[in-house]
Amino acid sequence: MSVKIAAPARAKWDIENKGPKMKKCRPLTLWTAVLTVIFLLGTASLQAMPMKFLFFFPGGQGSQEVAQPLLDTFAASLKKASGGKFEANIAYISDKNSGIRYIQTQRPAAGILSWDLFDQYAKTWGAEVLAKTLQLPSGDGSDQFFLIAPKGTVLPNSGKITILSQRPFEAAFVAAKLFPEAKGVEFEIQSTRNPVGELRSIGSGSKSAFVLLDSYEWHNISRLKAAWVAGLGVAAQSAKVPSAPVVTFPGPLSPEERGILAQALAKMGQDSEVQETLRELRLKGFKPASSLL
């Protein structure tokens, strides 16, 4: 945003014959005007700085470099939808520790956080919900998680269960938020960088394990034509949970700017030219919201 200072009408500064009072006050008034212009220009410059916007999904695929063209397209769409009011530098971070450091040191204005991150850190960061993401495939502002195992397997009522997950979920989060009905089960989360390879081994019968997938991932895996997919089954599924929220962080945005940003995001979802970009981000669009529920 910028501020244009209109050229003042010709000032009638008479320093020769207006008396002592005018001689003393006018230089002060002139300097006051100059300093005011400098202040306003400085403020305009600060307001014109790009907004820092963060996509933070621990365990997500890809990197900033690979995602950059898509992020640039998203930023251009956001600028268009906001009527040019928002320019954004967008970061994508899939490493949990790196993302936490980024929030602490770079002070982004807004971002999209995975739901587990929001659940765990929102109060610490002072993050407030601005909008819901309408994640695919549901597109209704919700998500769901599935424990995939050899076909016919069911989640036991007790004992220790090891879950393979690309996301660095906390075991307590999985137990309390995803599968609270499994009260006698002790969950252990084991990281995997190749969930598709694990699923192939399970489906072909060479391995028995549980793999945690979200609805988008299971939707795509279950529709593959590979023979090993027939050997997979859903051992347990969570109730519907909130999709990843769009949040704002303390400081950079005024209440008015928060409203403009929420409206711009909603407008993006209604723009047919933006749909391909949103699909690449696993989104249908956005819906303004004051809470996740």
GROMACS .gro file of C-alpha atoms in nm:
model
  293
    1MET     CA    1   0.000   0.000   0.000
    2SER     CA    2   0.123   0.354  -0.066
    3VAL     CA    3   0.035   0.704   0.036
    4LYS     CA    4   0.047   0.985  -0.217
    5ILE     CA    5   0.117   1.329  -0.080
    6ALA     CA    6  -0.053   1.597  -0.287
    7ALA     CA    7   0.163   1.895  -0.381
    8PRO     CA    8   0.067   2.184  -0.152
    9ALA     CA    9  -0.070   2.507  -0.290
   10ARG     CA   10   0.192   2.781  -0.320
   11ALA     CA   11   0.273   2.873   0.039
   12LYS     CA   12   0.263   3.241   0.115
   13TRP     CA   13   0.560   3.250   0.344
   14ASP     CA   14   0.635   3.617   0.397
   15ILE     CA   15   0.948   3.635   0.602
   16GLU     CA   16   1.016   4.002   0.537
   17ASN     CA   17   0.731   4.204   0.680
   18LYS     CA   18   0.494   3.996   0.896
   19GLY     CA   19   0.629   4.074   1.238
   20PRO     CA   20   0.829   3.875   1.492
   21LYS     CA   21   0.556   3.622   1.565
   22MET     CA   22   0.533   3.499   1.205
   23LYS     CA   23   0.909   3.488   1.169
   24LYS     CA   24   0.941   3.252   1.467
   25CYS     CA   25   0.649   3.020   1.392
   26ARG     CA   26   0.674   2.962   1.020
   27PRO     CA   27   1.009   2.784   1.014
   28LEU     CA   28   0.877   2.553   1.288
   29THR     CA   29   0.558   2.494   1.089
   30LEU     CA   30   0.763   2.420   0.778
   31TRP     CA   31   0.980   2.166   0.957
   32THR     CA   32   0.670   2.009   1.113
   33ALA     CA   33   0.524   1.964   0.765
   34VAL     CA   34   0.848   1.814   0.633
   35LEU     CA   35   0.874   1.571   0.922
   36THR     CA   36   0.508   1.472   0.877
   37VAL     CA   37   0.570   1.392   0.511
   38ILE     CA   38   0.877   1.185   0.600
   39PHE     CA   39   0.677   0.996   0.864
   40LEU     CA   40   0.390   0.925   0.626
   41LEU     CA   41   0.624   0.809   0.352
   42GLY     CA   42   0.801   0.584   0.598
   43THR     CA   43   0.470   0.439   0.712
   44ALA     CA   44   0.363   0.382   0.354
   45SER     CA   45   0.691   0.203   0.284
   46LEU     CA   46   0.639  -0.029   0.580
   47GLN     CA   47   0.281  -0.102   0.475
   48ALA     CA   48   0.401  -0.185   0.124
   49MET     CA   49   0.637  -0.456   0.247
   50PRO     CA   50   0.526  -0.806   0.141
   51MET     CA   51   0.332  -1.003   0.400
   52LYS     CA   52   0.502  -1.319   0.525
   53PHE     CA   53   0.267  -1.613   0.474
   54LEU     CA   54   0.354  -1.965   0.589
   55PHE     CA   55   0.242  -2.310   0.475
   56PHE     CA   56   0.350  -2.532   0.765
   57PHE     CA   57   0.285  -2.906   0.732
   58PRO     CA   58   0.531  -3.127   0.923
   59GLY     CA   59   0.603  -3.444   0.730
   60GLY     CA   60   0.463  -3.298   0.409
   61GLN     CA   61   0.606  -3.384   0.072
   62GLY     CA   62   0.835  -3.168  -0.140
   63SER     CA   63   1.045  -2.864  -0.057
   64GLN     CA   64   1.035  -2.486  -0.085
   65GLU     CA   65   1.236  -2.502  -0.407
   66VAL     CA   66   1.007  -2.755  -0.571
   67ALA     CA   67   0.692  -2.578  -0.451
   68GLN     CA   68   0.808  -2.225  -0.540
   69PRO     CA   69   0.625  -2.191  -0.875
   70LEU     CA   70   0.301  -2.302  -0.710
   71LEU     CA   71   0.357  -2.068  -0.415
   72ASP     CA   72   0.425  -1.777  -0.653
   73THR     CA   73   0.100  -1.850  -0.837
   74PHE     CA   74  -0.087  -1.858  -0.506
   75ALA     CA   75   0.066  -1.524  -0.407
   76ALA     CA   76  -0.034  -1.368  -0.740
   77SER     CA   77  -0.390  -1.499  -0.698
   78LEU     CA   78  -0.408  -1.359  -0.345
   79LYS     CA   79  -0.292  -1.018  -0.467
   80LYS     CA   80  -0.557  -1.020  -0.738
   81ALA     CA   81  -0.834  -1.131  -0.501
   82SER     CA   82  -0.741  -0.860  -0.249
   83GLY     CA   83  -0.753  -0.587  -0.513
   84GLY     CA   84  -0.377  -0.542  -0.488
   85LYS     CA   85  -0.382  -0.485  -0.113
   86PHE     CA   86  -0.173  -0.790  -0.025
   87GLU     CA   87   0.163  -0.891  -0.163
   88ALA     CA   88   0.291  -1.208  -0.001
   89ASN     CA   89   0.622  -1.384   0.039
   90ILE     CA   90   0.517  -1.744   0.093
   91ALA     CA   91   0.725  -2.005   0.272
   92TYR     CA   92   0.659  -2.378   0.270
   93ILE     CA   93   0.810  -2.575   0.558
   94SER     CA   94   0.773  -2.949   0.620
   95ASP     CA   95   1.028  -2.987   0.900
   96LYS     CA   96   0.869  -2.929   1.239
   97ASN     CA   97   1.168  -2.773   1.415
   98SER     CA   98   1.248  -2.545   1.120
   99GLY     CA   99   0.888  -2.425   1.108
  100ILE     CA  100   0.878  -2.349   1.478
  101ARG     CA  101   1.201  -2.147   1.449
  102TYR     CA  102   1.058  -1.959   1.150
  103ILE     CA  103   0.751  -1.853   1.347
  104GLN     CA  104   0.961  -1.746   1.644
  105THR     CA  105   1.220  -1.547   1.445
  106GLN     CA  106   1.047  -1.428   1.127
  107ARG     CA  107   0.709  -1.333   1.275
  108PRO     CA  108   0.486  -1.422   0.978
  109ALA     CA  109   0.158  -1.235   0.944
  110ALA     CA  110  -0.052  -1.538   0.852
  111GLY     CA  111  -0.034  -1.897   0.740
  112ILE     CA  112  -0.195  -2.236   0.703
  113LEU     CA  113  -0.107  -2.485   0.976
  114SER     CA  114  -0.173  -2.856   0.993
  115TRP     CA  115  -0.448  -2.919   1.244
  116ASP     CA  116  -0.223  -3.105   1.489
  117LEU     CA  117   0.016  -2.807   1.498
  118PHE     CA  118  -0.268  -2.568   1.566
  119ASP     CA  119  -0.405  -2.793   1.838
  120GLN     CA  120  -0.068  -2.813   2.010
  121TYR     CA  121   0.084  -2.465   1.961
  122ALA     CA  122  -0.188  -2.209   1.881
  123LYS     CA  123  -0.206  -2.069   2.234
  124THR     CA  124   0.173  -2.051   2.265
  125TRP     CA  125   0.203  -1.861   1.937
  126GLY     CA  126  -0.108  -1.648   1.989
  127ALA     CA  127  -0.240  -1.779   1.657
  128GLU     CA  128  -0.605  -1.703   1.582
  129VAL     CA  129  -0.828  -1.876   1.328
  130LEU     CA  130  -0.905  -1.656   1.029
  131ALA     CA  131  -1.058  -1.910   0.789
  132LYS     CA  132  -1.117  -2.277   0.727
  133THR     CA  133  -0.946  -2.456   0.441
  134LEU     CA  134  -1.189  -2.664   0.238
  135GLN     CA  135  -0.960  -2.962   0.198
  136LEU     CA  136  -1.011  -3.222  -0.070
  137PRO     CA  137  -1.166  -3.469  -0.110
  138SER     CA  138  -1.450  -3.363   0.126
  139GLY     CA  139  -1.433  -2.989   0.054
  140ASP     CA  140  -1.648  -2.923   0.362
  141GLY     CA  141  -1.388  -2.794   0.608
  142SER     CA  142  -1.319  -3.133   0.766
  143ASP     CA  143  -1.060  -3.409   0.744
  144GLN     CA  144  -1.045  -3.771   0.852
  145PHE     CA  145  -0.769  -4.019   0.931
  146PHE     CA  146  -0.744  -4.390   0.854
  147LEU     CA  147  -0.534  -4.673   0.994
  148ILE     CA  148  -0.454  -4.892   0.693
  149ALA     CA  149  -0.349  -5.254   0.751
  150PRO     CA  150  -0.378  -5.595   0.583
  151LYS     CA  151  -0.734  -5.647   0.465
  152GLY     CA  152  -0.957  -5.785   0.742
  153THR     CA  153  -0.742  -5.646   1.027
  154VAL     CA  154  -0.922  -5.455   1.301
  155LEU     CA  155  -0.776  -5.232   1.568
  156PRO     CA  156  -0.740  -5.435   1.889
  157ASN     CA  157  -0.894  -5.324   2.217
  158SER     CA  158  -0.570  -5.334   2.413
  159GLY     CA  159  -0.197  -5.369   2.383
  160LYS     CA  160   0.076  -5.167   2.216
  161ILE     CA  161   0.029  -5.067   1.852
  162THR     CA  162   0.304  -4.929   1.629
  163ILE     CA  163   0.179  -4.685   1.367
  164LEU     CA  164   0.386  -4.589   1.063
  165SER     CA  165   0.336  -4.222   0.976
  166GLN     CA  166   0.501  -3.969   0.752
  167ARG     CA  167   0.383  -3.699   0.992
  168PRO     CA  168   0.561  -3.650   1.326
  169PHE     CA  169   0.242  -3.691   1.529
  170GLU     CA  170   0.263  -3.722   1.904
  171ALA     CA  171   0.126  -4.053   2.034
  172ALA     CA  172  -0.090  -3.863   2.284
  173PHE     CA  173  -0.245  -3.661   2.000
  174VAL     CA  174  -0.330  -3.976   1.802
  175ALA     CA  175  -0.485  -4.138   2.109
  176ALA     CA  176  -0.682  -3.837   2.232
  177LYS     CA  177  -0.785  -3.667   1.907
  178LEU     CA  178  -0.800  -3.936   1.639
  179PHE     CA  179  -0.889  -4.265   1.810
  180PRO     CA  180  -1.018  -4.180   2.158
  181GLU     CA  181  -1.240  -4.488   2.160
  182ALA     CA  182  -0.930  -4.713   2.170
  183LYS     CA  183  -0.882  -4.650   2.542
  184GLY     CA  184  -0.691  -4.971   2.610
  185VAL     CA  185  -0.444  -4.924   2.326
  186GLU     CA  186  -0.097  -4.776   2.367
  187PHE     CA  187   0.011  -4.608   2.044
  188GLU     CA  188   0.370  -4.577   1.930
  189ILE     CA  189   0.447  -4.357   1.628
  190GLN     CA  190   0.726  -4.466   1.397
  191SER     CA  191   0.839  -4.228   1.124
  192THR     CA  192   0.844  -4.342   0.762
  193ARG     CA  193   0.966  -4.152   0.459
  194ASN     CA  194   0.804  -4.394   0.215
  195PRO     CA  195   0.443  -4.466   0.313
  196VAL     CA  196   0.356  -4.591  -0.036
  197GLY     CA  197   0.635  -4.846  -0.018
  198GLU     CA  198   0.509  -4.960   0.322
  199LEU     CA  199   0.156  -4.992   0.187
  200ARG     CA  200   0.280  -5.194  -0.109
  201SER     CA  201   0.451  -5.437   0.128
  202ILE     CA  202   0.138  -5.465   0.343
  203GLY     CA  203  -0.095  -5.509   0.048
  204SER     CA  204   0.122  -5.775  -0.113
  205GLY     CA  205   0.131  -5.973   0.210
  206SER     CA  206   0.502  -5.938   0.285
  207LYS     CA  207   0.450  -5.718   0.591
  208SER     CA  208   0.191  -5.664   0.863
  209ALA     CA  209   0.169  -5.310   1.000
  210PHE     CA  210  -0.058  -5.008   1.049
  211VAL     CA  211  -0.006  -4.697   0.833
  212LEU     CA  212  -0.176  -4.368   0.918
  213LEU     CA  213  -0.319  -4.176   0.620
  214ASP     CA  214  -0.545  -3.874   0.588
  215SER     CA  215  -0.857  -3.878   0.371
  216TYR     CA  216  -0.685  -3.733   0.064
  217GLU     CA  217  -0.407  -3.991   0.077
  218TRP     CA  218  -0.641  -4.288   0.131
  219HIS     CA  219  -0.876  -4.157  -0.139
  220ASN     CA  220  -0.590  -4.166  -0.391
  221ILE     CA  221  -0.433  -4.495  -0.276
  222SER     CA  222  -0.763  -4.683  -0.280
  223ARG     CA  223  -0.819  -4.586  -0.643
  224LEU     CA  224  -0.488  -4.715  -0.774
  225LYS     CA  225  -0.513  -5.005  -1.019
  226ALA     CA  226  -0.214  -5.190  -0.867
  227ALA     CA  227  -0.286  -5.548  -0.753
  228TRP     CA  228  -0.147  -5.489  -0.403
  229VAL     CA  229  -0.417  -5.230  -0.326
  230ALA     CA  230  -0.673  -5.511  -0.299
  231GLY     CA  231  -0.478  -5.646  -0.002
  232LEU     CA  232  -0.531  -5.327   0.202
  233GLY     CA  233  -0.813  -5.251   0.440
  234VAL     CA  234  -0.923  -4.990   0.693
  235ALA     CA  235  -0.856  -5.115   1.044
  236ALA     CA  236  -0.995  -4.798   1.205
  237GLN     CA  237  -1.105  -4.452   1.101
  238SER     CA  238  -1.131  -4.134   1.300
  239ALA     CA  239  -1.439  -3.921   1.331
  240LYS     CA  240  -1.433  -3.610   1.113
  241VAL     CA  241  -1.187  -3.356   1.249
  242PRO     CA  242  -1.118  -2.991   1.154
  243SER     CA  243  -0.923  -2.925   0.838
  244ALA     CA  244  -0.601  -2.725   0.845
  245PRO     CA  245  -0.686  -2.370   0.957
  246VAL     CA  246  -0.574  -2.039   0.813
  247VAL     CA  247  -0.441  -1.838   1.105
  248THR     CA  248  -0.301  -1.495   1.178
  249PHE     CA  249  -0.017  -1.430   1.419
  250PRO     CA  250   0.008  -1.137   1.664
  251GLY     CA  251   0.134  -0.804   1.538
  252PRO     CA  252   0.160  -0.757   1.162
  253LEU     CA  253  -0.209  -0.729   1.062
  254SER     CA  254  -0.472  -0.486   1.184
  255PRO     CA  255  -0.831  -0.605   1.237
  256GLU     CA  256  -0.926  -0.435   0.911
  257GLU     CA  257  -0.648  -0.615   0.723
  258ARG     CA  258  -0.753  -0.946   0.877
  259GLY     CA  259  -1.100  -0.893   0.734
  260ILE     CA  260  -0.964  -0.806   0.390
  261LEU     CA  261  -0.745  -1.116   0.391
  262ALA     CA  262  -1.034  -1.345   0.489
  263GLN     CA  263  -1.249  -1.200   0.211
  264ALA     CA  264  -0.967  -1.236  -0.043
  265LEU     CA  265  -0.916  -1.602   0.044
  266ALA     CA  266  -1.289  -1.672   0.010
  267LYS     CA  267  -1.287  -1.493  -0.326
  268MET     CA  268  -0.997  -1.708  -0.449
  269GLY     CA  269  -1.204  -2.021  -0.401
  270GLN     CA  270  -1.476  -1.877  -0.625
  271ASP     CA  271  -1.235  -1.788  -0.908
  272SER     CA  272  -1.229  -2.058  -1.177
  273GLU     CA  273  -0.882  -1.948  -1.285
  274VAL     CA  274  -0.745  -2.033  -0.940
  275GLN     CA  275  -0.898  -2.380  -0.911
  276GLU     CA  276  -0.604  -2.565  -1.066
  277THR     CA  277  -0.364  -2.400  -0.821
  278LEU     CA  278  -0.588  -2.485  -0.527
  279ARG     CA  279  -0.622  -2.847  -0.638
  280GLU     CA  280  -0.243  -2.875  -0.642
  281LEU     CA  281  -0.258  -2.760  -0.280
  282ARG     CA  282  -0.529  -3.021  -0.206
  283LEU     CA  283  -0.787  -2.746  -0.158
  284LYS     CA  284  -1.127  -2.655  -0.293
  285GLY     CA  285  -1.120  -2.310  -0.138
  286PHE     CA  286  -1.159  -2.122   0.190
  287LYS     CA  287  -1.440  -2.025   0.423
  288PRO     CA  288  -1.419  -1.736   0.676
  289ALA     CA  289  -1.440  -1.866   1.032
  290SER     CA  290  -1.386  -1.751   1.388
  291SER     CA  291  -1.321  -2.105   1.513
  292LEU     CA  292  -1.247  -2.450   1.376
  293LEU     CA  293  -1.580  -2.597   1.482
   0.00000   0.00000   0.00000
